[in-house]
Amino acid sequence: MQLVPTQHYLILAAVLFCLGMLGVLVRRNALVVFMCVELMLNAANLTFLAFARERGDVTGHLSAFFIIAVAAAEAAVGLAIVIAVFRSRGTVNIDELHTMKH
Amino acid sequence: MPSFSIQDFMPIFPAAILAVGAMALLLSEAFLVSVPHASASRGYQAVIGVITAAFAGTVAFHNAFEDPRVVLQGFAVLDPFSSFVTVVVAVTVGLAVLLSAGFLKHRNAERGEFYALMLFAAAGMSLLALSAEFITLFVNLEVLSVATYALTAYLRRGTRPAEAGFKYFILGAFSGALLLYGAALLYGATGTTKLAGMAEVLRAASSGDKAWLVYCGMVLVATGFAFKVAAVPFHMWTPDVYEGAPTPVTALMSAGVKAAAFVALIRVFVALAPGLGPQVPFVLFGGLALLTMVAGNLMALPQRNVKRMLAYSSVAHAGYVLLGVTALFAPAAGTEGHGMGVLSASPLLGQVPASAHADIYKAILFYLLGYAVTTIGSFGVLAALERREDETRGTTWDLDRFAGLAHSKPGWAIAMAACMLSLGGIPPTVGFMGKLLVFRAAVDAGLLGLAIVGVLTSAAAAYYYLRVVVYMFMRNAAEGAAVPERHWQTDVALAVATAGVILLGILPGPVTAWLTQATMLALR
Amino acid sequence: MIDCSDFQSFGQYFSTHGFTDTVTCFVQNPPFNTANIGNSLWMIIALPILGAFFCGVFGKFMGRSNTHLIASASVFGSFLLSVMVFWAVNPSSTVAPNPFGSTLRYAVGADYGTWFQAGDFRVNFGLLADHLSASMLMVITGVGFLIHLYSTSYMSHDKAYWRYFAYLNLFVAMMLTLVLADSLVLLFVGWEGVGMCSYLLIGFWYDDPAKAFAGRKAFITNRIGDFGFLVACFLLVLTMGAFTLQAKNNNFPGDGTGSSQVFKAGLSAKGPLSFAAIDAFTRALPSKADSNQVTLSTVIDNGPLKGFAYGAMVTVILLCFLLGAAGKSAQFPLYVWLPDAMAGPTPVSALIHAATMVTAGIYLFCRLSYLVVLSPTAMAVIAVTGGITALLAALIAFAQDDIKKILAYSTVSQLGFMFMAIGAGAFWAAFLHVVTHAFFKACLFLGAGSVMHGNAEETNIKKLGGLSKEMPVTWATFLISTLAITGMVPLSGFFSKDAILHALHTTTLEGYEHILHWVWYVGLATAACTAFYMMRLYVLTFHGTRAPDAKVPHAHESDWQMTLPLVVLAMLAIAAVAHGIPVMENANREGPLQTVMENYLHPVFQNAMRSIEATGFVTVEHEEGLPWGAWGMAWAIALAGGGLSIVLYRFVFKRDGQWSGPAEFIRSLAQHKFYVDELYELLVIRPVKFVSFIFFKIVDSLLIDTVAVRGTAWVTAQTGAALRYLQSGDAQSYAAIMTLGLMCALFYALFKVL
């Protein structure tokens, strides 16, 4: 069976990572920005898995599980904060969050 | 089947104590508080927090005298760094809890979960300082981050806390993802996530086709840490988050998070630097140090908002620690490290000897301790002066609030003055000793240019620190200015911090002597 | 040499020997054990610190009289201890330990162990008192106590008197630290400490924005100075480090190997910044070219200073120290803060800004005399700086009408004199002037304070006048001090100033043969100017009729707490003359007679004098007998300047435009003489005032205030403000900047690897 070469996974992960980064930079909705960060984390996950598969090593798989758990915890707190923002301002548009500056 | 002895668990014992204390506080909120919103019944929570911190600190202090060793199959280490930082973190969190007690009571917001989050964050810091494996490191970094995100947005009055929490969260998660991606690339290059294993592989392998993976991975990891320690240009979140967060939390972030992140950064890079060209980490950290020292101080200069000023000052102080970190990677004489202007290095004695490295570690650790004590004291005074009435306005922390403080609250004014002198690096305070040790270490490593920039910027910084002192001692308070409330917890915390600032400044001997001995032992 | 072996008590000895012998033996035989006094030196500093603590913390609750008592008593206690130390350093059996070989004679000291250590750089906490420090101790605690006493009355109406006394006590403690330090590091602690107290006291009455700016100016100029000081220390450490590696055995006298080991052992025991180390370093560094030794012209072969000669490094170090000393001692171009510092309470001006703190720079150079004499270039620069400062300040003083401003510029000018003496290598003359100046200038300032106190805080001398009858004690003491500063014969100022002028006249620096001669002319001109403006101040304040626009019709004399210090200081200004008369034989019993001060300070400066003989950088022309000619000329100049001033301001110009006294007679003789006076005013006084005004405006206000002080601050603040606008408050732009930083780092890393 012809295996997909590791490079392909890595390139996919890199593309996902860059997409996520771009999303964080340009999207205006706080929730979408947050999802883009999740995309970046998953790109890292994919990289771990690709390398683990190449080497037949379990460390990468293990890492992926930990990252998923951490991402879940982060999501819980993150969504709570987004809700707090929405409550105090009635919007989750990042553009409007600049009370503190200079 | 791995077998662990009790010795393996000694290093994580302080963190475990902190976590247990935090859980006890959470449970107390669920079971022991009978009357809702009766803050009078919650006075004991701060006491539990302080006792937990003191207990953890004692255990960590005990650990500090253990022989350095690798524990838990190489996932963690017990060495002077981890023990020392844990002690610093315990002191910091203890004082921060004390400060919070008065702060929260004043706002009717005293809750067990606030203290619990602080203790969780402290546990994360302690564990971060002893992690020797990338996933452990990442998980602990997230433990402390998630706790501080929540703490930042804890107060729900006005738009600032939520905004600060959101900015911190988004940028923190972003930088966390960068670090993680870097870790993944390093894993790909070496096949392991343990630092010791990575170092072995990197030292053995000639720079082959995987070199670019290592380089990219290291840069990404460095970025992640640079965010946590607030190095320019990854510092942008700092002023906004520090301003919006409840002031005791700001104190905890600026003292504890920075110390833990620096130690983790040093641990990672000292292990992995052999995989890079000799010049790369030097230029990376040298550039960061230069930018951070200059920009941090320059941006603090025009601030009238003292809390923001302290935030920029926190950035600037990260620069001085980075100067010490740069000294670790200063290339030896005769290598290509010469002739890069400010960033050039010309060691006094050819190759930087191991004893010089011990001096650098000592300088960094002492600086972190000194900065932690000082920053707790200065944010503590700031927290004591805040009034909930003008929380939603931006003028709460204006310099004018400090006018005439020497008359109305001489004790606080003296504490603030001591902290400002210390931040400015003026004797006889711990800040001066710290700067002296760091600059001296940098010069010994040959970083003359950077050291001179450091001295110059800290001379310029004296201006904005002493401006606060001038306002306190040489201006009269505005008519009808409200006299802030006092809480004994705040007074105790401030007294401890001030005593630390001055005593460590006058008699740094015991601490530096211990650090010398411990770092020599660890490096051998 | 007097043999004191059979001395037991003053009376017993006096019955068998002459008075001079008895006094000499009396001061050489302290009636207490001197062995352990070094270990008690810390108490001299601790007392005023305790006083400051009690006044500052409990002063508010203790009430006025208790605060006064504690503050004054702590300084008086220090004074008593200082007297003991002063006495203890006299017998030749008194020695202080010295890890660099032979023990220090005529000194007491103690080392309290390691203070801190960074690598092989070590600083010990140690105190040392020799003849120089002991004399300074007496001046600081003695004058300090008098000023505390004076302040009890002067500040009696002030609300924050407890804060004032706490600061004042703290200042005394810091100044004592500066003087007792046995290393540059501890000296710097005192140096910064006195600066901080001075800053706090200048801004003591802070409700006035002009005073706030005065405080800021003092702060910034002193930071520039401190920067020089730190760079100098830094270079000194590097130079000594390089020397330690490069030195050959022949550099050290004796059998060679042993001494070089002693030097290295001492260096690691005491640290390179202790005075003993610098002394040992200068002794080991000769000037003559010798292939077996490292000399001043040898090029450094290791460390970051590689390629520079030792002599050049010594010059650079001294110039950096000069920058530091110029900041603290108000020398050109950093003198600008001192006149503005007069915003503080007057006793503060007397103690800090005239008698003690501002002489710290001179003390520093006296302490480092052995280093100073190794560089004729630095000496020439020091002398010229002193000359410029002295003349410039004297010229500016012409145009001032504020009594405290005139005294302030006069202080700057007199400090310039002291720097000239340092430049000529006449350290004892500089120090003699420090002592005499402390007495008469403190008296003048306190007198000015008394005048202000009695005249509703009026400081404009044109609005005073005729006070000689209303304030007799103030008048008499002010007159004595004025005569002392102008250099009238039987007073101390004459001898100290003349000693400086004499040294300038007879000394030649190698490579700069004519410079000291020019500086001498400048000194003479300055002396004449001093006499003129001081007499003007005196005449306008105390003589003539009371100005019509005075604030109060009749002045009142001050309390005894204020007049007693005035009387004591005036008497000291007379009595200090004893230091300046050449009656002593010098150590090797040949050549001209020495003054008491020169003889007394000989143990302190003997290494410098030995260097001078060895290097030949400085040559002093000795004259036989007493310098009657020079004395006569100096006296004549002072008399001419002062006389001209008296004639002009007492008899010619009248405050109210009316003529009286002898001028009435002149007017009755010829009305048109009036126009001659006008002409004189136009031709002489106006141009002088104009030049003085130009100096004041261009140098003081424009160059230093605007360009140097405000300019630097402005550029920095603007950069900071510009950077601030990057901080837009938008989280995404923050992320974008982070990404940008990441990209730069990634490109750099990939560029390195690919």
mmCIF file of N, CA, C and O in Angstrom, chain C residues 537-602:
data_model
loop_
_atom_site.group_PDB
_atom_site.id
_atom_site.type_symbol
_atom_site.label_atom_id
_atom_site.label_comp_id
_atom_site.label_asym_id
_atom_site.label_seq_id
_atom_site.Cartn_x
_atom_site.Cartn_y
_atom_site.Cartn_z
ATOM 1 N N LEU C 537 27.390 93.333 48.322
ATOM 2 C CA LEU C 537 26.327 92.664 49.061
ATOM 3 C C LEU C 537 26.259 93.193 50.494
ATOM 4 O O LEU C 537 25.205 93.546 51.008
ATOM 5 N N TYR C 538 27.435 93.283 51.097
ATOM 6 C CA TYR C 538 27.486 93.683 52.500
ATOM 7 C C TYR C 538 26.994 95.117 52.672
ATOM 8 O O TYR C 538 26.169 95.415 53.531
ATOM 9 N N VAL C 539 27.500 96.001 51.828
ATOM 10 C CA VAL C 539 27.165 97.424 51.978
ATOM 11 C C VAL C 539 25.680 97.643 51.739
ATOM 12 O O VAL C 539 25.001 98.318 52.512
ATOM 13 N N LEU C 540 25.166 97.069 50.679
ATOM 14 C CA LEU C 540 23.754 97.303 50.363
ATOM 15 C C LEU C 540 22.842 96.729 51.443
ATOM 16 O O LEU C 540 21.761 97.248 51.692
ATOM 17 N N THR C 541 23.290 95.643 52.072
ATOM 18 C CA THR C 541 22.409 95.020 53.066
ATOM 19 C C THR C 541 22.474 95.744 54.407
ATOM 20 O O THR C 541 21.452 95.989 55.042
ATOM 21 N N PHE C 542 23.666 96.120 54.809
ATOM 22 C CA PHE C 542 23.806 96.558 56.202
ATOM 23 C C PHE C 542 24.010 98.057 56.360
ATOM 24 O O PHE C 542 23.893 98.575 57.462
ATOM 25 N N HIS C 543 24.373 98.744 55.283
ATOM 26 C CA HIS C 543 24.678 100.161 55.469
ATOM 27 C C HIS C 543 23.689 101.033 54.733
ATOM 28 O O HIS C 543 22.771 100.545 54.082
ATOM 29 N N GLY C 544 23.928 102.305 54.821
ATOM 30 C CA GLY C 544 23.040 103.256 54.173
ATOM 31 C C GLY C 544 21.724 103.348 54.922
ATOM 32 O O GLY C 544 21.599 102.940 56.079
ATOM 33 N N THR C 545 20.750 103.859 54.215
ATOM 34 C CA THR C 545 19.445 103.981 54.847
ATOM 35 C C THR C 545 18.571 102.833 54.402
ATOM 36 O O THR C 545 18.840 102.176 53.397
ATOM 37 N N ARG C 546 17.535 102.620 55.115
ATOM 38 C CA ARG C 546 16.643 101.537 54.779
ATOM 39 C C ARG C 546 15.909 101.845 53.483
ATOM 40 O O ARG C 546 15.470 102.975 53.256
ATOM 41 N N ALA C 547 15.798 100.884 52.628
ATOM 42 C CA ALA C 547 15.155 101.105 51.328
ATOM 43 C C ALA C 547 13.692 101.491 51.542
ATOM 44 O O ALA C 547 13.035 100.976 52.454
ATOM 45 N N PRO C 548 13.195 102.391 50.710
ATOM 46 C CA PRO C 548 11.811 102.822 50.885
ATOM 47 C C PRO C 548 10.802 101.711 50.614
ATOM 48 O O PRO C 548 9.706 101.720 51.178
ATOM 49 N N ASP C 549 11.176 100.749 49.741
ATOM 50 C CA ASP C 549 10.197 99.693 49.435
ATOM 51 C C ASP C 549 10.462 98.411 50.225
ATOM 52 O O ASP C 549 10.136 97.319 49.781
ATOM 53 N N ALA C 550 11.084 98.533 51.400
ATOM 54 C CA ALA C 550 11.291 97.359 52.239
ATOM 55 C C ALA C 550 9.951 96.836 52.743
ATOM 56 O O ALA C 550 8.990 97.589 52.884
ATOM 57 N N LYS C 551 9.940 95.524 53.008
ATOM 58 C CA LYS C 551 8.663 94.916 53.393
ATOM 59 C C LYS C 551 8.251 95.327 54.799
ATOM 60 O O LYS C 551 7.076 95.497 55.085
ATOM 61 N N VAL C 552 9.230 95.397 55.708
ATOM 62 C CA VAL C 552 8.888 95.827 57.076
ATOM 63 C C VAL C 552 9.733 97.049 57.412
ATOM 64 O O VAL C 552 10.889 97.153 56.995
ATOM 65 N N PRO C 553 9.185 97.989 58.151
ATOM 66 C CA PRO C 553 9.924 99.222 58.442
ATOM 67 C C PRO C 553 11.130 98.971 59.337
ATOM 68 O O PRO C 553 12.161 99.610 59.181
ATOM 69 N N HIS C 554 10.997 98.036 60.283
ATOM 70 C CA HIS C 554 12.118 97.788 61.181
ATOM 71 C C HIS C 554 12.380 96.303 61.291
ATOM 72 O O HIS C 554 11.466 95.520 61.511
ATOM 73 N N ALA C 555 13.679 95.971 61.135
ATOM 74 C CA ALA C 555 14.034 94.561 61.271
ATOM 75 C C ALA C 555 14.228 94.236 62.744
ATOM 76 O O ALA C 555 14.423 95.120 63.560
ATOM 77 N N HIS C 556 14.141 92.937 63.054
ATOM 78 C CA HIS C 556 14.428 92.545 64.439
ATOM 79 C C HIS C 556 15.548 91.534 64.453
ATOM 80 O O HIS C 556 15.687 90.721 63.528
ATOM 81 N N GLU C 557 16.343 91.577 65.510
ATOM 82 C CA GLU C 557 17.424 90.608 65.625
ATOM 83 C C GLU C 557 16.829 89.239 65.947
ATOM 84 O O GLU C 557 15.751 89.134 66.549
ATOM 85 N N SER C 558 17.545 88.176 65.530
ATOM 86 C CA SER C 558 16.995 86.828 65.714
ATOM 87 C C SER C 558 17.272 86.288 67.114
ATOM 88 O O SER C 558 18.021 86.884 67.886
ATOM 89 N N ASP C 559 16.670 85.095 67.398
ATOM 90 C CA ASP C 559 16.854 84.472 68.705
ATOM 91 C C ASP C 559 18.290 84.017 68.928
ATOM 92 O O ASP C 559 19.075 83.932 68.001
ATOM 93 N N TRP C 560 18.554 83.618 70.155
ATOM 94 C CA TRP C 560 19.918 83.150 70.457
ATOM 95 C C TRP C 560 20.264 81.889 69.699
ATOM 96 O O TRP C 560 21.405 81.661 69.332
ATOM 97 N N GLN C 561 19.226 81.038 69.419
ATOM 98 C CA GLN C 561 19.545 79.811 68.686
ATOM 99 C C GLN C 561 20.105 80.136 67.313
ATOM 100 O O GLN C 561 20.811 79.338 66.720
ATOM 101 N N MET C 562 19.735 81.301 66.783
ATOM 102 C CA MET C 562 20.253 81.666 65.466
ATOM 103 C C MET C 562 21.534 82.466 65.572
ATOM 104 O O MET C 562 22.431 82.326 64.737
ATOM 105 N N THR C 563 21.642 83.309 66.570
ATOM 106 C CA THR C 563 22.843 84.149 66.632
ATOM 107 C C THR C 563 24.033 83.384 67.186
ATOM 108 O O THR C 563 25.172 83.650 66.782
ATOM 109 N N LEU C 564 23.778 82.436 68.094
ATOM 110 C CA LEU C 564 24.917 81.701 68.653
ATOM 111 C C LEU C 564 25.728 80.981 67.571
ATOM 112 O O LEU C 564 26.955 81.142 67.518
ATOM 113 N N PRO C 565 25.070 80.218 66.663
ATOM 114 C CA PRO C 565 25.861 79.609 65.586
ATOM 115 C C PRO C 565 26.615 80.646 64.775
ATOM 116 O O PRO C 565 27.757 80.410 64.370
ATOM 117 N N LEU C 566 25.995 81.807 64.555
ATOM 118 C CA LEU C 566 26.682 82.843 63.780
ATOM 119 C C LEU C 566 27.968 83.251 64.478
ATOM 120 O O LEU C 566 29.034 83.361 63.850
ATOM 121 N N VAL C 567 27.864 83.469 65.785
ATOM 122 C CA VAL C 567 29.043 83.918 66.523
ATOM 123 C C VAL C 567 30.117 82.843 66.502
ATOM 124 O O VAL C 567 31.290 83.125 66.228
ATOM 125 N N VAL C 568 29.687 81.595 66.747
ATOM 126 C CA VAL C 568 30.681 80.516 66.766
ATOM 127 C C VAL C 568 31.366 80.394 65.407
ATOM 128 O O VAL C 568 32.594 80.294 65.318
ATOM 129 N N LEU C 569 30.563 80.452 64.341
ATOM 130 C CA LEU C 569 31.145 80.297 63.005
ATOM 131 C C LEU C 569 32.069 81.460 62.681
ATOM 132 O O LEU C 569 33.130 81.273 62.080
ATOM 133 N N ALA C 570 31.680 82.667 63.079
ATOM 134 C CA ALA C 570 32.545 83.812 62.804
ATOM 135 C C ALA C 570 33.854 83.660 63.555
ATOM 136 O O ALA C 570 34.934 83.947 63.019
ATOM 137 N N MET C 571 33.764 83.179 64.794
ATOM 138 C CA MET C 571 34.998 82.983 65.541
ATOM 139 C C MET C 571 35.860 81.915 64.885
ATOM 140 O O MET C 571 37.083 82.047 64.804
ATOM 141 N N LEU C 572 35.206 80.853 64.389
ATOM 142 C CA LEU C 572 35.964 79.812 63.696
ATOM 143 C C LEU C 572 36.607 80.368 62.434
ATOM 144 O O LEU C 572 37.730 80.004 62.093
ATOM 145 N N ALA C 573 35.881 81.261 61.744
ATOM 146 C CA ALA C 573 36.431 81.840 60.519
ATOM 147 C C ALA C 573 37.689 82.619 60.851
ATOM 148 O O ALA C 573 38.602 82.715 60.019
ATOM 149 N N ILE C 574 37.750 83.190 62.032
ATOM 150 C CA ILE C 574 38.989 83.872 62.434
ATOM 151 C C ILE C 574 40.016 82.842 62.876
ATOM 152 O O ILE C 574 41.167 82.860 62.445
ATOM 153 N N ALA C 575 39.557 81.901 63.730
ATOM 154 C CA ALA C 575 40.506 80.985 64.357
ATOM 155 C C ALA C 575 41.141 80.040 63.348
ATOM 156 O O ALA C 575 42.284 79.627 63.532
ATOM 157 N N ALA C 576 40.416 79.726 62.266
ATOM 158 C CA ALA C 576 40.948 78.788 61.279
ATOM 159 C C ALA C 576 42.218 79.315 60.647
ATOM 160 O O ALA C 576 42.916 78.593 59.945
ATOM 161 N N VAL C 577 42.513 80.572 60.897
ATOM 162 C CA VAL C 577 43.740 81.158 60.393
ATOM 163 C C VAL C 577 44.954 80.374 60.884
ATOM 164 O O VAL C 577 45.972 80.278 60.212
ATOM 165 N N ALA C 578 44.789 79.740 62.046
ATOM 166 C CA ALA C 578 45.901 78.986 62.613
ATOM 167 C C ALA C 578 46.361 77.873 61.681
ATOM 168 O O ALA C 578 47.533 77.502 61.676
ATOM 169 N N HIS C 579 45.427 77.355 60.869
ATOM 170 C CA HIS C 579 45.815 76.300 59.934
ATOM 171 C C HIS C 579 46.704 76.803 58.813
ATOM 172 O O HIS C 579 47.381 76.019 58.175
ATOM 173 N N GLY C 580 46.584 78.086 58.541
ATOM 174 C CA GLY C 580 47.170 78.581 57.294
ATOM 175 C C GLY C 580 48.507 79.268 57.460
ATOM 176 O O GLY C 580 49.085 79.737 56.489
ATOM 177 N N ILE C 581 49.011 79.381 58.694
ATOM 178 C CA ILE C 581 50.280 80.087 58.881
ATOM 179 C C ILE C 581 51.431 79.094 58.821
ATOM 180 O O ILE C 581 51.407 78.051 59.480
ATOM 181 N N PRO C 582 52.414 79.370 57.998
ATOM 182 C CA PRO C 582 53.519 78.415 57.865
ATOM 183 C C PRO C 582 54.450 78.475 59.062
ATOM 184 O O PRO C 582 55.289 79.364 59.161
ATOM 185 N N VAL C 583 54.306 77.545 59.967
ATOM 186 C CA VAL C 583 55.173 77.517 61.137
ATOM 187 C C VAL C 583 55.812 76.160 61.350
ATOM 188 O O VAL C 583 56.655 76.011 62.215
ATOM 189 N N MET C 584 55.375 75.148 60.576
ATOM 190 C CA MET C 584 55.831 73.802 60.888
ATOM 191 C C MET C 584 57.010 73.410 60.012
ATOM 192 O O MET C 584 57.089 73.792 58.844
ATOM 193 N N GLU C 585 57.876 72.590 60.566
ATOM 194 C CA GLU C 585 58.929 72.005 59.750
ATOM 195 C C GLU C 585 58.322 70.885 58.926
ATOM 196 O O GLU C 585 57.378 70.237 59.372
ATOM 197 N N ASN C 586 58.880 70.640 57.739
ATOM 198 C CA ASN C 586 58.337 69.511 57.003
ATOM 199 C C ASN C 586 59.049 68.231 57.400
ATOM 200 O O ASN C 586 59.989 68.244 58.199
ATOM 201 N N ALA C 587 58.609 67.127 56.856
ATOM 202 C CA ALA C 587 59.005 65.823 57.373
ATOM 203 C C ALA C 587 60.517 65.624 57.330
ATOM 204 O O ALA C 587 61.097 65.106 58.274
ATOM 205 N N ASN C 588 61.154 66.048 56.233
ATOM 206 C CA ASN C 588 62.595 65.823 56.186
ATOM 207 C C ASN C 588 63.386 67.058 56.615
ATOM 208 O O ASN C 588 64.555 67.195 56.287
ATOM 209 N N ARG C 589 62.736 67.931 57.327
ATOM 210 C CA ARG C 589 63.389 69.034 58.020
ATOM 211 C C ARG C 589 64.237 69.907 57.124
ATOM 212 O O ARG C 589 65.321 70.344 57.482
ATOM 213 N N GLU C 590 63.787 70.145 55.915
ATOM 214 C CA GLU C 590 64.509 71.078 55.066
ATOM 215 C C GLU C 590 63.496 71.801 54.194
ATOM 216 O O GLU C 590 62.307 71.492 54.256
ATOM 217 N N GLY C 591 63.968 72.715 53.395
ATOM 218 C CA GLY C 591 63.049 73.485 52.566
ATOM 219 C C GLY C 591 62.264 74.465 53.404
ATOM 220 O O GLY C 591 62.518 74.619 54.610
ATOM 221 N N PRO C 592 61.294 75.129 52.776
ATOM 222 C CA PRO C 592 60.549 76.166 53.485
ATOM 223 C C PRO C 592 59.651 75.558 54.550
ATOM 224 O O PRO C 592 59.358 74.374 54.538
ATOM 225 N N LEU C 593 59.195 76.412 55.446
ATOM 226 C CA LEU C 593 58.278 75.958 56.484
ATOM 227 C C LEU C 593 56.937 75.600 55.872
ATOM 228 O O LEU C 593 56.512 76.193 54.894
ATOM 229 N N GLN C 594 56.257 74.642 56.508
ATOM 230 C CA GLN C 594 54.940 74.245 56.024
ATOM 231 C C GLN C 594 53.867 74.905 56.869
ATOM 232 O O GLN C 594 54.098 75.236 58.025
ATOM 233 N N THR C 595 52.690 75.028 56.297
ATOM 234 C CA THR C 595 51.569 75.471 57.121
ATOM 235 C C THR C 595 51.121 74.309 57.985
ATOM 236 O O THR C 595 51.464 73.147 57.745
ATOM 237 N N VAL C 596 50.319 74.641 58.975
ATOM 238 C CA VAL C 596 49.851 73.605 59.887
ATOM 239 C C VAL C 596 49.053 72.558 59.126
ATOM 240 O O VAL C 596 49.218 71.353 59.310
ATOM 241 N N MET C 597 48.192 73.038 58.199
ATOM 242 C CA MET C 597 47.337 72.110 57.466
ATOM 243 C C MET C 597 48.174 71.194 56.586
ATOM 244 O O MET C 597 47.941 69.990 56.526
ATOM 245 N N GLU C 598 49.154 71.770 55.912
ATOM 246 C CA GLU C 598 49.992 70.954 55.027
ATOM 247 C C GLU C 598 50.720 69.893 55.836
ATOM 248 O O GLU C 598 50.785 68.724 55.453
ATOM 249 N N ASN C 599 51.218 70.311 56.988
ATOM 250 C CA ASN C 599 51.934 69.376 57.839
ATOM 251 C C ASN C 599 51.008 68.283 58.342
ATOM 252 O O ASN C 599 51.345 67.104 58.350
ATOM 253 N N TYR C 600 49.814 68.719 58.725
ATOM 254 C CA TYR C 600 48.868 67.765 59.295
ATOM 255 C C TYR C 600 48.433 66.737 58.260
ATOM 256 O O TYR C 600 48.259 65.561 58.560
ATOM 257 N N LEU C 601 48.225 67.191 57.021
ATOM 258 C CA LEU C 601 47.719 66.273 55.997
ATOM 259 C C LEU C 601 48.844 65.503 55.305
ATOM 260 O O LEU C 601 48.574 64.717 54.399
ATOM 261 N N HIS C 602 50.063 65.723 55.731
ATOM 262 C CA HIS C 602 51.176 65.075 55.043
ATOM 263 C C HIS C 602 51.028 63.551 54.933
ATOM 264 O O HIS C 602 51.268 62.977 53.863
#
